[in-house]
Amino acid sequence: LCLGAYHQNNNNNNSSSSSSSSSSSSSSSSSSSSSEDEKEHKTLKVKKQLKRKKKSPKPDKKSGRSLSCSSDAAEGSATDSSDVVLVGDSGVGKSSLMTRFVEGTFRNQMFSTVGVDFCTKNLEVNGRQVSLQILDTAGQERFRSLGPSYYRGADAAMLVFDSSNRSSFDSCARWLDELRLAADRRLTIMLVANKADLPSAAVSRDEAERFVQEFGLAGFAEVSAMGSGGGVSGAFKQLLKLRLARDADNDVEKGGNGDGILLIEGV
């Protein structure tokens, strides 16, 4: 601001004294230095926050933001870590599912995700303390190119569609292709029908089950982030159990071979 005012005065009055110019320049330099100190302070603060998150991506203003999250286990007590990515069209309720699972609440007004949002939650699964990092990716076409960079580091994925929106289900095959092409190892993937509390379903359970069988997914869950959050917590925990079982070379993950379907009653 000081620098701009100095230039304006200099243009309107060419006879300004050198002492006035020197004073303005000094003020501008002081303001600039203060601004740089403030930026450096904010940068250090963000770096400290990210350092506490194991395996965290490095979000910026263009690619995403980190959310404040709660935990079921004490911080630093987790012995295992797992990254779960939420994938699907914009508006299917991915952000609402993450908020419901982490905070236990439902927000009536949610804004579209810009790039990616992520959150870490510590919980206990099968007697083991696990640090679960959830990555909520944007479903909008203009952010689609950002997805693969986050898919590569994921251990599991929720392929989400809106049970009242047929087109969101039809898009699942394309999202699945992108997931499997970008991943550096086989993902444990669960198909999730959100908004199952709505009376008019555009996709039947039988059709969803056939999709799971055809594409060899780990299972299928019908959930709702609204109300009591029917099935949301169970879906996340079951997906994590399947992922841990896969790493232990267990046969629990039948869906991966197309041998069976895991159904989770949500509502």
Short mmCIF file of C-alpha atoms in Angstrom, two decimals:
data_model
loop_
_atom_site.label_atom_id
_atom_site.label_comp_id
_atom_site.label_asym_id
_atom_site.label_seq_id
_atom_site.Cartn_x
_atom_site.Cartn_y
_atom_site.Cartn_z
CA LEU A 1 0.00 0.00 0.00
CA CYS A 2 2.82 2.41 0.89
CA LEU A 3 4.67 1.59 -2.31
CA GLY A 4 1.55 2.21 -4.41
CA ALA A 5 0.92 5.57 -2.74
CA TYR A 6 4.51 6.62 -3.36
CA HIS A 7 4.27 5.90 -7.10
CA GLN A 8 0.98 7.80 -7.37
CA ASN A 9 2.43 10.90 -5.71
CA ASN A 10 5.52 10.70 -7.87
CA ASN A 11 3.43 10.68 -11.06
CA ASN A 12 1.23 13.62 -9.98
CA ASN A 13 4.06 15.79 -8.62
CA ASN A 14 7.41 15.49 -10.39
CA SER A 15 8.95 18.09 -8.13
CA SER A 16 8.74 15.95 -4.95
CA SER A 17 11.86 16.22 -2.86
CA SER A 18 14.39 13.42 -2.58
CA SER A 19 13.84 13.33 1.17
CA SER A 20 10.12 12.58 0.66
CA SER A 21 11.02 9.84 -1.80
CA SER A 22 13.48 8.38 0.64
CA SER A 23 10.90 8.41 3.43
CA SER A 24 8.30 6.64 1.25
CA SER A 25 10.80 4.03 0.13
CA SER A 26 11.76 3.36 3.73
CA SER A 27 8.10 2.91 4.70
CA SER A 28 7.56 0.57 1.74
CA SER A 29 10.60 -1.48 2.69
CA SER A 30 9.37 -1.79 6.27
CA SER A 31 5.90 -2.90 5.12
CA SER A 32 7.37 -5.41 2.67
CA SER A 33 9.64 -6.83 5.37
CA SER A 34 6.70 -7.20 7.75
CA SER A 35 4.67 -8.95 5.04
CA GLU A 36 7.51 -11.38 4.32
CA ASP A 37 7.88 -12.18 8.03
CA GLU A 38 4.16 -12.91 8.26
CA LYS A 39 4.28 -15.20 5.21
CA GLU A 40 7.28 -17.07 6.64
CA HIS A 41 5.47 -17.51 9.96
CA LYS A 42 2.41 -18.97 8.22
CA THR A 43 4.56 -21.29 6.11
CA LEU A 44 6.37 -22.65 9.18
CA LYS A 45 3.02 -23.18 10.92
CA VAL A 46 1.65 -25.20 7.99
CA LYS A 47 4.84 -27.27 7.77
CA LYS A 48 4.60 -28.15 11.46
CA GLN A 49 0.98 -29.26 11.00
CA LEU A 50 1.83 -31.45 8.01
CA LYS A 51 4.84 -32.95 9.79
CA ARG A 52 2.52 -34.47 12.39
CA LYS A 53 0.61 -36.35 9.67
CA LYS A 54 2.25 -39.58 8.55
CA LYS A 55 2.16 -40.14 4.80
CA SER A 56 0.20 -36.92 4.30
CA PRO A 57 0.09 -35.34 0.83
CA LYS A 58 1.23 -31.72 0.67
CA PRO A 59 -1.86 -29.65 -0.08
CA ASP A 60 -1.73 -26.09 -1.33
CA LYS A 61 -4.29 -23.48 -2.28
CA LYS A 62 -4.88 -25.07 -5.67
CA SER A 63 -4.90 -28.76 -4.79
CA GLY A 64 -6.65 -29.00 -1.44
CA ARG A 65 -6.79 -28.41 2.28
CA SER A 66 -6.47 -30.31 5.54
CA LEU A 67 -9.41 -30.65 7.91
CA SER A 68 -9.43 -30.68 11.69
CA CYS A 69 -10.31 -34.18 12.84
CA SER A 70 -11.19 -36.13 15.95
CA SER A 71 -9.76 -39.49 17.00
CA ASP A 72 -10.93 -42.65 18.75
CA ALA A 73 -7.39 -43.44 19.91
CA ALA A 74 -4.70 -41.42 21.57
CA GLU A 75 -2.49 -39.41 19.24
CA GLY A 76 0.74 -41.20 18.45
CA SER A 77 -0.61 -44.59 19.60
CA ALA A 78 -1.31 -45.97 16.12
CA THR A 79 0.89 -48.88 15.01
CA ASP A 80 -0.47 -49.17 11.46
CA SER A 81 -1.45 -46.59 8.88
CA SER A 82 -3.82 -46.73 5.94
CA ASP A 83 -4.92 -44.25 3.29
CA VAL A 84 -8.50 -44.42 2.00
CA VAL A 85 -9.53 -42.33 -0.99
CA LEU A 86 -13.16 -41.34 -1.69
CA VAL A 87 -14.01 -41.27 -5.39
CA GLY A 88 -17.16 -40.44 -7.32
CA ASP A 89 -19.13 -37.73 -9.09
CA SER A 90 -19.55 -34.29 -7.58
CA GLY A 91 -22.57 -34.08 -5.29
CA VAL A 92 -22.82 -37.75 -4.31
CA GLY A 93 -21.94 -36.92 -0.70
CA LYS A 94 -18.27 -37.89 -0.31
CA SER A 95 -17.50 -34.93 1.95
CA SER A 96 -20.60 -35.66 4.03
CA LEU A 97 -19.49 -39.27 4.52
CA MET A 98 -16.07 -38.17 5.74
CA THR A 99 -17.57 -35.55 8.07
CA ARG A 100 -20.09 -38.05 9.44
CA PHE A 101 -17.41 -40.67 10.13
CA VAL A 102 -14.83 -38.32 11.64
CA GLU A 103 -16.98 -35.76 13.45
CA GLY A 104 -20.22 -37.72 13.88
CA THR A 105 -22.24 -34.87 12.40
CA PHE A 106 -24.07 -33.90 9.22
CA ARG A 107 -23.80 -30.44 7.71
CA ASN A 108 -26.80 -29.20 5.78
CA GLN A 109 -24.63 -26.91 3.70
CA MET A 110 -21.51 -28.36 2.11
CA PHE A 111 -19.30 -26.71 -0.48
CA SER A 112 -17.80 -28.56 -3.44
CA THR A 113 -14.35 -29.93 -2.73
CA VAL A 114 -11.53 -28.03 -4.41
CA GLY A 115 -8.82 -30.51 -5.41
CA VAL A 116 -8.73 -32.72 -2.33
CA ASP A 117 -9.56 -32.52 1.38
CA PHE A 118 -7.95 -34.92 3.80
CA CYS A 119 -8.31 -35.93 7.40
CA THR A 120 -6.61 -38.35 9.78
CA LYS A 121 -8.52 -40.40 12.35
CA ASN A 122 -6.98 -42.85 14.81
CA LEU A 123 -9.10 -45.87 15.64
CA GLU A 124 -8.92 -49.46 16.84
CA VAL A 125 -9.58 -52.31 14.42
CA ASN A 126 -9.26 -55.96 15.41
CA GLY A 127 -7.30 -54.95 18.49
CA ARG A 128 -4.82 -52.89 16.49
CA GLN A 129 -4.38 -49.11 16.63
CA VAL A 130 -4.64 -47.72 13.11
CA SER A 131 -4.07 -44.22 11.76
CA LEU A 132 -6.61 -43.87 8.97
CA GLN A 133 -6.13 -41.02 6.54
CA ILE A 134 -9.17 -40.23 4.41
CA LEU A 135 -8.75 -38.32 1.16
CA ASP A 136 -11.89 -36.72 -0.26
CA THR A 137 -11.26 -36.02 -3.95
CA ALA A 138 -13.15 -33.50 -6.06
CA GLY A 139 -15.68 -34.98 -8.46
CA GLN A 140 -15.76 -31.97 -10.76
CA GLU A 141 -14.30 -32.47 -14.22
CA ARG A 142 -11.88 -29.54 -13.93
CA PHE A 143 -10.13 -31.19 -10.95
CA ARG A 144 -10.13 -34.71 -12.36
CA SER A 145 -6.50 -34.57 -13.44
CA LEU A 146 -5.43 -34.17 -9.79
CA GLY A 147 -6.91 -37.51 -8.74
CA PRO A 148 -4.25 -39.96 -9.98
CA SER A 149 -1.52 -38.39 -7.85
CA TYR A 150 -3.55 -39.29 -4.74
CA TYR A 151 -4.76 -42.68 -6.00
CA ARG A 152 -1.15 -43.90 -6.29
CA GLY A 153 -0.56 -43.76 -2.56
CA ALA A 154 -3.93 -45.15 -1.48
CA ASP A 155 -4.40 -48.51 0.23
CA ALA A 156 -8.18 -48.66 -0.20
CA ALA A 157 -10.97 -46.76 -1.89
CA MET A 158 -14.67 -46.06 -1.57
CA LEU A 159 -16.37 -45.76 -4.94
CA VAL A 160 -19.37 -43.60 -4.05
CA PHE A 161 -22.59 -42.94 -5.95
CA ASP A 162 -25.89 -41.28 -5.09
CA SER A 163 -28.57 -43.98 -4.89
CA SER A 164 -31.16 -41.47 -6.15
CA ASN A 165 -29.04 -40.36 -9.12
CA ARG A 166 -28.68 -42.84 -11.96
CA SER A 167 -25.94 -40.96 -13.79
CA SER A 168 -23.66 -41.03 -10.73
CA PHE A 169 -23.86 -44.84 -10.77
CA ASP A 170 -23.23 -44.99 -14.52
CA SER A 171 -20.01 -43.00 -13.94
CA CYS A 172 -18.62 -45.58 -11.50
CA ALA A 173 -17.03 -47.72 -14.22
CA ARG A 174 -15.00 -44.76 -15.47
CA TRP A 175 -13.92 -43.80 -11.95
CA LEU A 176 -12.90 -47.40 -11.33
CA ASP A 177 -10.77 -47.46 -14.48
CA GLU A 178 -8.94 -44.32 -13.37
CA LEU A 179 -8.36 -45.77 -9.90
CA ARG A 180 -6.87 -49.01 -11.14
CA LEU A 181 -4.76 -47.38 -13.83
CA ALA A 182 -3.19 -44.91 -11.41
CA ALA A 183 -2.68 -47.18 -8.40
CA ASP A 184 0.81 -48.61 -7.90
CA ARG A 185 -0.69 -51.74 -6.32
CA ARG A 186 -4.05 -53.45 -6.15
CA LEU A 187 -6.54 -51.42 -4.14
CA THR A 188 -9.20 -52.78 -1.82
CA ILE A 189 -12.28 -51.10 -3.29
CA MET A 190 -15.80 -50.93 -1.88
CA LEU A 191 -18.86 -49.71 -3.78
CA VAL A 192 -20.92 -47.35 -1.61
CA ALA A 193 -24.50 -46.23 -2.26
CA ASN A 194 -24.99 -42.99 -0.34
CA LYS A 195 -28.34 -41.29 0.44
CA ALA A 196 -29.95 -44.68 0.93
CA ASP A 197 -32.51 -43.03 3.21
CA LEU A 198 -34.24 -41.39 0.24
CA PRO A 199 -37.48 -43.15 -0.80
CA SER A 200 -36.88 -43.09 -4.55
CA ALA A 201 -33.90 -45.27 -5.46
CA ALA A 202 -32.66 -44.95 -9.04
CA VAL A 203 -30.35 -47.97 -8.67
CA SER A 204 -31.47 -51.30 -7.23
CA ARG A 205 -29.41 -53.36 -4.81
CA ASP A 206 -29.32 -56.23 -7.31
CA GLU A 207 -27.76 -53.98 -9.93
CA ALA A 208 -25.16 -52.72 -7.49
CA GLU A 209 -24.32 -56.30 -6.48
CA ARG A 210 -23.86 -57.28 -10.12
CA PHE A 211 -21.45 -54.36 -10.55
CA VAL A 212 -19.42 -55.60 -7.56
CA GLN A 213 -19.25 -59.11 -9.01
CA GLU A 214 -18.42 -57.98 -12.53
CA PHE A 215 -15.55 -55.74 -11.49
CA GLY A 216 -14.27 -57.82 -8.58
CA LEU A 217 -14.73 -55.30 -5.78
CA ALA A 218 -14.38 -56.06 -2.08
CA GLY A 219 -18.00 -55.36 -1.24
CA PHE A 220 -21.02 -53.10 -1.27
CA ALA A 221 -22.54 -50.85 1.38
CA GLU A 222 -25.76 -48.85 1.53
CA VAL A 223 -25.33 -45.83 3.80
CA SER A 224 -26.72 -42.43 4.65
CA ALA A 225 -24.75 -39.50 6.04
CA MET A 226 -27.98 -37.86 7.24
CA GLY A 227 -29.92 -38.58 10.41
CA SER A 228 -28.07 -41.07 12.58
CA GLY A 229 -25.51 -41.72 9.83
CA GLY A 230 -26.71 -45.24 9.17
CA GLY A 231 -23.94 -47.59 8.08
CA VAL A 232 -21.23 -44.95 7.55
CA SER A 233 -18.95 -45.94 10.43
CA GLY A 234 -19.48 -49.63 9.71
CA ALA A 235 -18.56 -49.19 6.05
CA PHE A 236 -15.28 -47.41 6.82
CA LYS A 237 -14.30 -49.93 9.48
CA GLN A 238 -15.19 -52.92 7.32
CA LEU A 239 -13.18 -51.53 4.42
CA LEU A 240 -10.21 -51.11 6.74
CA LYS A 241 -10.59 -54.70 8.00
CA LEU A 242 -10.60 -55.94 4.41
CA ARG A 243 -7.48 -53.95 3.65
CA LEU A 244 -5.65 -55.33 6.71
CA ALA A 245 -6.77 -58.86 5.83
CA ARG A 246 -5.43 -58.42 2.31
CA ASP A 247 -2.04 -57.38 3.62
CA ALA A 248 -2.02 -60.45 5.86
CA ASP A 249 -2.68 -62.69 2.84
CA ASN A 250 -6.06 -63.64 4.28
CA ASP A 251 -9.02 -64.91 2.26
CA VAL A 252 -11.49 -62.52 3.88
CA GLU A 253 -11.48 -60.30 0.81
CA LYS A 254 -13.60 -62.62 -1.34
CA GLY A 255 -14.93 -59.86 -3.53
CA GLY A 256 -11.48 -59.23 -4.98
CA ASN A 257 -11.70 -62.61 -6.73
CA GLY A 258 -15.34 -62.26 -7.68
CA ASP A 259 -16.20 -65.17 -5.32
CA GLY A 260 -18.62 -63.29 -3.12
CA ILE A 261 -20.13 -60.01 -2.02
CA LEU A 262 -19.86 -58.34 1.34
CA LEU A 263 -23.12 -56.56 2.13
CA ILE A 264 -23.33 -53.95 4.84
CA GLU A 265 -26.80 -53.02 5.99
CA GLY A 266 -26.77 -49.25 6.27
CA VAL A 267 -30.32 -48.02 6.87
#
